[in-house]
C-alpha atoms as one frame of an Amber mdcrd trajectory, in Angstrom:
protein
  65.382   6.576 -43.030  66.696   3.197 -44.587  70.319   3.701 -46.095  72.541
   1.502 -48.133  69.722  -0.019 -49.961  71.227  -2.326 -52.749  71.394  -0.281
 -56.372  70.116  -1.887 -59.328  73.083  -3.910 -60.520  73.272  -2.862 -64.187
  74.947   1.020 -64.313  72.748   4.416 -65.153  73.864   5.852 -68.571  74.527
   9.363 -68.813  70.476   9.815 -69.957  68.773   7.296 -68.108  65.717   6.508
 -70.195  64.199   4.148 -67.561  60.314   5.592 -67.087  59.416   8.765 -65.059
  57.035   7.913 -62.448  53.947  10.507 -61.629  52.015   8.998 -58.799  48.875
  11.950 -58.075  46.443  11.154 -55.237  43.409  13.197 -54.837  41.849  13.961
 -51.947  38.645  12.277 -50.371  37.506  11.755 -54.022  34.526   9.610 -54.451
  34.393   5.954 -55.444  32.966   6.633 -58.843  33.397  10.011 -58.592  34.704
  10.326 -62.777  32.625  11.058 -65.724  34.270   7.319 -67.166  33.562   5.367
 -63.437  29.871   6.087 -63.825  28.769   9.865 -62.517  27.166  10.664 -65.328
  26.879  14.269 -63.929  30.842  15.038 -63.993  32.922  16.441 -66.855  36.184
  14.976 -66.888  37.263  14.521 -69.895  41.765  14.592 -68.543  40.920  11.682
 -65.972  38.831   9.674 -68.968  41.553  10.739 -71.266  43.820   8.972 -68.567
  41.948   6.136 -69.011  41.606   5.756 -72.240  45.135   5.556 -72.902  45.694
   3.184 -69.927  43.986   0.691 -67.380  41.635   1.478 -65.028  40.385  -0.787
 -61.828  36.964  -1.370 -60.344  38.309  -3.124 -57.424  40.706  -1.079 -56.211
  41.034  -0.534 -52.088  43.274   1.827 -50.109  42.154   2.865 -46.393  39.658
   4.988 -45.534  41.306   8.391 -44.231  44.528  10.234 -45.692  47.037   9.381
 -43.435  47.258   6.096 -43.282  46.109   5.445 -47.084  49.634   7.543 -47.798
  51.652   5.212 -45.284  49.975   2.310 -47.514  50.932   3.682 -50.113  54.391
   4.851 -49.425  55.716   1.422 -47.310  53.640  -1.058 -49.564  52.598  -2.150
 -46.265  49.005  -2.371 -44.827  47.920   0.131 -42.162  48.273  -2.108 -39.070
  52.054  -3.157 -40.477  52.465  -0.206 -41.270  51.868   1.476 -38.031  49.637
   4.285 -38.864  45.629   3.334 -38.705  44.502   7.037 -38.211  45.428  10.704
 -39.234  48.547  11.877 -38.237  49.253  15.167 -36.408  53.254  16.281 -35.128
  53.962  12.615 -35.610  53.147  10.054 -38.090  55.282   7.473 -40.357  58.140
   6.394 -38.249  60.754   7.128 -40.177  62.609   4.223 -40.128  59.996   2.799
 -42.508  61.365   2.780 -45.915  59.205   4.178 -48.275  58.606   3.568 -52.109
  60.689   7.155 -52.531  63.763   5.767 -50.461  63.948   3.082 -53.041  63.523
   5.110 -56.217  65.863   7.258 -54.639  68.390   5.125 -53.908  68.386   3.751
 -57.843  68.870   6.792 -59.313  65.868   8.221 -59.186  65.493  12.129 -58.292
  62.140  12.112 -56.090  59.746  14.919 -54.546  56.551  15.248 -52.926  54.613
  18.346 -53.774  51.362  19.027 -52.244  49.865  17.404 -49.321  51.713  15.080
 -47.150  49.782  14.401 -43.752  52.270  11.743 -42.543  53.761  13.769 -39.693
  54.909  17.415 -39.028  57.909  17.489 -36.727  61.145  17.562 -39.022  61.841
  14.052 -38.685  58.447  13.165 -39.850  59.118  15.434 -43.109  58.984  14.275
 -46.828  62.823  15.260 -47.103  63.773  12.644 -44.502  61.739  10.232 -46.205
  63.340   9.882 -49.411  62.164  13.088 -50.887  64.834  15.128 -52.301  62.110
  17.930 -52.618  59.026  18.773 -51.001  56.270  21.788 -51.582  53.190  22.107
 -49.917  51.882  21.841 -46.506  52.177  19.030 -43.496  48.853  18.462 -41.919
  45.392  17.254 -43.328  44.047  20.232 -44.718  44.395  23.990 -45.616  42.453
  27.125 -46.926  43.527  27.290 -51.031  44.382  30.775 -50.699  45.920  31.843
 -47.349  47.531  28.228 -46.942  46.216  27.993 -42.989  44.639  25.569 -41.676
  41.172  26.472 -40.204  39.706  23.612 -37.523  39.724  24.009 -33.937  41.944
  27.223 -32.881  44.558  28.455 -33.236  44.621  28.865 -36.891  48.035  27.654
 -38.148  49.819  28.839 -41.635  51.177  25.662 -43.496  53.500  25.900 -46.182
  56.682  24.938 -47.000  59.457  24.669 -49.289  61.734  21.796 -47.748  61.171
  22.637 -44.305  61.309  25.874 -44.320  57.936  28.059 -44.116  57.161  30.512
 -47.091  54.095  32.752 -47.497  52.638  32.566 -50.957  48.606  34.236 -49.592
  46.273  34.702 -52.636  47.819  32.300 -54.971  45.729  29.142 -55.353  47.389
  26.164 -54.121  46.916  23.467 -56.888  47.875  25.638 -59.736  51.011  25.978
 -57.492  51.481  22.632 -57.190  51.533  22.352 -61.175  53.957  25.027 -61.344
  56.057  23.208 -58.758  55.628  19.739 -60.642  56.901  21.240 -63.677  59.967
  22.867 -62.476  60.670  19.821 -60.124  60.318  17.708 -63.584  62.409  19.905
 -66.183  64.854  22.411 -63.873  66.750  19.612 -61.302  69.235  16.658 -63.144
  67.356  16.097 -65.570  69.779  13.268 -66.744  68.004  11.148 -64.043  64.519
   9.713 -64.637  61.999  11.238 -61.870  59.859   9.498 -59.274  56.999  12.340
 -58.145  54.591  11.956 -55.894  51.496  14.642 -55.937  49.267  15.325 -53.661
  46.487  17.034 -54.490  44.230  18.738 -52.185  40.783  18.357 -54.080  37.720
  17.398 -53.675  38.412  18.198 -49.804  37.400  20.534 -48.101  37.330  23.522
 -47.673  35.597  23.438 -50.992  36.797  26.026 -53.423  36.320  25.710 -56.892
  36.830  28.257 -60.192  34.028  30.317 -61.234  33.634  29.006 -64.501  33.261
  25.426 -62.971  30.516  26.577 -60.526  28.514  28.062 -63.321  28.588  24.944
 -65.343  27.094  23.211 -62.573  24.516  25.607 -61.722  21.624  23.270 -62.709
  23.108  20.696 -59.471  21.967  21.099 -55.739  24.727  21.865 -53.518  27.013
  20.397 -51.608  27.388  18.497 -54.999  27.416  21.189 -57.282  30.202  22.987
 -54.990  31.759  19.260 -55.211  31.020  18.616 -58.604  33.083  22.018 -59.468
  36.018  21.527 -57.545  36.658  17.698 -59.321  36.473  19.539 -62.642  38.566
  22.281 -61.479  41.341  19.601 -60.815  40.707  18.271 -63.603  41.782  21.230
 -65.811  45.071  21.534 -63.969  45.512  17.398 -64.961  44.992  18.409 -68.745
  48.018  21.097 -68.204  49.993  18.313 -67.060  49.297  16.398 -70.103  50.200
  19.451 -72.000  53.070  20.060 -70.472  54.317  16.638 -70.430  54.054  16.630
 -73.849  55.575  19.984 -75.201  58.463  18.542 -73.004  58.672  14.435 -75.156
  57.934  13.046 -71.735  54.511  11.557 -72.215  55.458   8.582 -73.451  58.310
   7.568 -71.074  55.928   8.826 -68.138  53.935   6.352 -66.056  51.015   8.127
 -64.509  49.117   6.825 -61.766  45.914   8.298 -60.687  44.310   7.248 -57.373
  41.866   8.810 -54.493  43.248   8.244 -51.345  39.838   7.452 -49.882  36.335
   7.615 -50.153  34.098  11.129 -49.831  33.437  13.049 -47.130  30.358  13.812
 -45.150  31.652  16.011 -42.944  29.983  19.037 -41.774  32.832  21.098 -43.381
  31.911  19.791 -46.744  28.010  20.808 -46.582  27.646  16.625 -45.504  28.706
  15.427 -48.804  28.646  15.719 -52.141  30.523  12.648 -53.341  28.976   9.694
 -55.186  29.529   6.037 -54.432  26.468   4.576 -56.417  24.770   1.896 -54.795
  27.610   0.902 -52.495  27.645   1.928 -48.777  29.515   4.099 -46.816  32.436
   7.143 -47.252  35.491   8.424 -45.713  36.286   6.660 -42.195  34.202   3.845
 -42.848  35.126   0.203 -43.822  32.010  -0.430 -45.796  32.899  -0.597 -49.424
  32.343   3.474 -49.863  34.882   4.582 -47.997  38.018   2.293 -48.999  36.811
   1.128 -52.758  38.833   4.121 -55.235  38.651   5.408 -58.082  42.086   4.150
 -59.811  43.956   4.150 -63.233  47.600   3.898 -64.545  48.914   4.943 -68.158
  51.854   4.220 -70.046  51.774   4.773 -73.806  53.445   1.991 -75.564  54.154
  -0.730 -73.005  50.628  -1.134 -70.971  46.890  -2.293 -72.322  44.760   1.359
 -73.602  41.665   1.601 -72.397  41.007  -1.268 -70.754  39.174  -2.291 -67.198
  40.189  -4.593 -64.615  37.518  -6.184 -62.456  40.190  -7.808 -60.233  41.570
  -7.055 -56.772  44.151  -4.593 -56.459  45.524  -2.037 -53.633  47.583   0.862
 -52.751  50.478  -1.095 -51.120  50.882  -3.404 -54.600  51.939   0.384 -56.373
  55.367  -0.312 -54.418  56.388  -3.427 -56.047  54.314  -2.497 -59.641  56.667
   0.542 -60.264  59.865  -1.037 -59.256  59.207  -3.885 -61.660  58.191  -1.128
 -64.391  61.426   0.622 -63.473  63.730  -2.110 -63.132  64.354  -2.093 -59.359
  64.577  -5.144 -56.709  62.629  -5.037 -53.961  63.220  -8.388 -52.643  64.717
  -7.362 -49.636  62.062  -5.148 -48.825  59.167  -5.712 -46.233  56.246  -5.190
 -48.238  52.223  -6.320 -47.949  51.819  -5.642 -51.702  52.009  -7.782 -54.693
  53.036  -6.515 -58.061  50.218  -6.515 -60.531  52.434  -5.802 -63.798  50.726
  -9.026 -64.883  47.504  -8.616 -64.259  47.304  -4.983 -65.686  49.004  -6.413
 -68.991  46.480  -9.183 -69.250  42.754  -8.652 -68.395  42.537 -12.812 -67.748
  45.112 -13.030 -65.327  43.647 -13.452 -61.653  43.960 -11.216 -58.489  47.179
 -11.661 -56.888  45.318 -11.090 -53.567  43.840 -14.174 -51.449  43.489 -11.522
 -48.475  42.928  -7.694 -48.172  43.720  -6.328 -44.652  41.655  -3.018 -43.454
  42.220  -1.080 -39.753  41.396   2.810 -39.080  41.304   2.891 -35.121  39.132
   0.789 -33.419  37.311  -0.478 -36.876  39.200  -3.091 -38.716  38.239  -5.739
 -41.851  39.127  -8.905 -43.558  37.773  -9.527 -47.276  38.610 -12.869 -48.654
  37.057 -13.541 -52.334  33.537 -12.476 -52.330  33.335 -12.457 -48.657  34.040
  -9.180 -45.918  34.044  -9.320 -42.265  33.971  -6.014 -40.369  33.964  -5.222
 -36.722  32.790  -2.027 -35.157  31.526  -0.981 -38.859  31.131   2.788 -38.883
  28.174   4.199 -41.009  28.579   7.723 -42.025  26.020  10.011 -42.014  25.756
  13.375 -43.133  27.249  16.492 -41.056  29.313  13.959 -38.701  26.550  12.127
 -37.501  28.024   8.543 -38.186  26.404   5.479 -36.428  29.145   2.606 -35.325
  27.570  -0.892 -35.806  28.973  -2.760 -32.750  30.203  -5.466 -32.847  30.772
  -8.378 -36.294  29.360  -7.300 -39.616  29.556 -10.313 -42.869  29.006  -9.280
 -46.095  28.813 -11.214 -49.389  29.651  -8.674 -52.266  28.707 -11.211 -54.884
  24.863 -11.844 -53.130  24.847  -8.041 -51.500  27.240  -5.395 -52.885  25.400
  -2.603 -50.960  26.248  -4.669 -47.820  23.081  -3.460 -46.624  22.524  -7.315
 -44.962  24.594  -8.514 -42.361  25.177 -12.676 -43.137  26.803 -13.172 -39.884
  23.991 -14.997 -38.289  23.207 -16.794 -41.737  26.874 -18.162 -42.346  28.877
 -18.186 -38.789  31.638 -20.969 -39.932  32.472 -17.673 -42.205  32.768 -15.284
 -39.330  35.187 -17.880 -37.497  37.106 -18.441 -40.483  37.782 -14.633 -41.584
  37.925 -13.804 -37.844  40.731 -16.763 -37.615  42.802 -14.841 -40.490  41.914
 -11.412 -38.571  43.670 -12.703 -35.222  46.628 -14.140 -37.015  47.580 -11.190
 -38.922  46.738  -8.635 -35.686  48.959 -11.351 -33.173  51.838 -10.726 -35.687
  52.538  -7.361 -35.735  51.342  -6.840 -31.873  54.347  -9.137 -31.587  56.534
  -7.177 -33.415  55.777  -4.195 -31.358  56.700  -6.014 -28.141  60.135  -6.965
 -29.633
């Protein structure tokens, strides 16, 4: 953990009325997977309220699996700088890393994660020594809803905690505890400070378990999307109690919200082989194709950003850690950060990307886009029930010509290849330096 970070120069007043921050992630949630990003099939009407009363992107990239999407996120950092390019297990983040909570934290922000973490399990690894003053939920990738274990390959663990100690909480479902947790975190603990909270929401993932009434609404869809379908909406009510509660409590207009997925869906054999929607665009979770790392994305903030609006520009995860500082009055200049603040671009529809470059790894599979252009290696194609194909070797797409990227232009346009591949080597060259030093 980073310490002695520099404070904000001009001094907190006794009620601090710089914004609250609310950053929610939801869990392999597809790319257009909202009634207001084009499934026509979904009610949402607390995510389209979201965007209605804020900005929401139709470029927007993170990686394509939880773990490192949340180290993107957190360090403002891409995965490869950021050192984690897969799922984590006992370890994860290093935590010498500073994260986006460490700085909040640091200028006067009280901070907690509540909900899903997957960015290590061994106590130094933990939310609470990486700049969360509170944490509630579990520590891997996944649990049941109701007994809180975690069901894969045996033995079957429990995973909960308060902090990092273990509680038992069986038969209580886990997101309406998160809500109950995100409301006592926001109105019970110095509530003279402003509030950075990070949620993380386990739904759409699996395993899939939705409320009854949802399920009957969607009883005229096929599953796996109809059990898919349900559990979105089911999330979706618990967002509307936020707005509620946020509200009966004056905070919804000093609240910044920010709504993201941290990648694309799954078609894993644990989720029936899919269920999410990505349109006409290719791929899903662990793949680099547009599918799997192209999220669904919005931030609101009554009063001081555009309503209802649409961006069509270039944005990412790691810009949220320069974004909120400037929104909350807090240098980063010091810090080591991949992202680029897009407080401009978000206030003004005409402003361009602040991104020449986007820089994608998850293992062995790694990606370039510049502009209009997207050079993959080792492309993985998911199929249904884990039967993904890996394209070997360079893969070009052109998502102005091609935005299914169902044509590979490498032969057409090689000077391309070289040219994103040149960029590729630099960036990778850098940070294997790093390691060596």
């Amino acid at each position: 953990m980073l310490m002695g970070l520099a404070v904000v120069c001009h001094s907190i007043a006794a009620q601090d009325k710089r914004p609250n921050v609310i950053v929610i992630y939801t869990d392999d949630h597809g790319t257009l997977d909202m009634n207001c990003f084009g499934a026509p099939d979904l009610s949402t009407p607390n995510m389209d309220r979201l965007a209605n009363q804020g900005v929401r992107f139709k470029q927007f990239y993170a990686a394509p699996v939880s773990s490192a999407s949340r180290a993107s996120f957190l360090t403002g950092q891409y995965c490869l700088h950021a050192e984690l390019t897969g799922n984590a297990g006992w370890t994860g983040l290093r935590p010498e890393k500073e994260t986006l909570a460490e700085r909040m934290k640091a200028n006067g922000y009280r901070t907690a994660c509540i909900g899903k973490w997957h960015l290590g399990s061994w106590p130094e690894y933990r939310p609470t020594n990486q700049g969360f003053d509170y944490f509630w939920g579990f520590l891997g990738g996944c649990i049941d809803s109701y007994s809180h274990f975690y069901y894969w390959a045996g033995p079957n663990q429990h995973d909960l905690f308060r902090n990092n100690t273990e509680i038992y909480e069986p038969g209580k479902f886990f997101c309406e505890e998160t809500l109950k947790e995100c409301e006592k975190f926001i109105v019970e603990q110095d509530t003279d400070k402003p509030f950075f909270l990070f949620w993380g929401v386990n739904i759409p993932h699996y395993p899939l378990q939705p409320k009854q009434k949802w399920l009957d609404y969607y009883s005229h869809l096929k599953n796996p999307r109809r059990m898919y379908a349900a559990f979105v909406s089911t999330f979706d009510d618990y967002l509307g109690d936020l707005f509620t509660f946020l509200k009966a409590h004056n905070l919804l207009d000093n609240t910044i919200i920010v709504l993201q997925s941290d990648n694309g869906h799954s078609t894993e054999v644990r989720t029936f082989g899919g269920g999410g929607y990505c349109g006409d665009y290719r791929g899903g979770k662990f793949s680099l194709f547009e599918g799997g790392i192209r999220v669904p994305a919005i931030i609101s903030w009554p009063g001081h950003i555009p309503q209802g609006e649409v961006r069509e520009q270039i944005a990412a995860n790691v810009d949220w850690f320069p974004t909120l500082c400037d929104y909350c009055g807090i240098s980063y200049d010091d810090a080591e950060i991949d992202g680029v603040s897009i407080v401009d671009m978000i206030a003004d529809g005409s402003k361009p990307t602040p991104h020449d470059v986007l820089y994608f790894d998850f293992n062995d599979e790694w990606a370039v886009r510049q502009g209009e252009w997207k050079l993959i290696n080792n492309a993985i194609d998911v199929k249904p029930n884990d039967k993904n194909e890996t394209i070997k070797g360079l893969f070009l797409s052109n998502l102005s010509k091609d935005s299914t990227e169902s044509v590979n232009f490498a032969e057409k346009y090689p000077k391309k290849v070289a040219e994103l591949q040149k960029l590729r080597d630099a960036w990778a060259d850098k940070y294997e330096k790093k390691k060596k030093q």
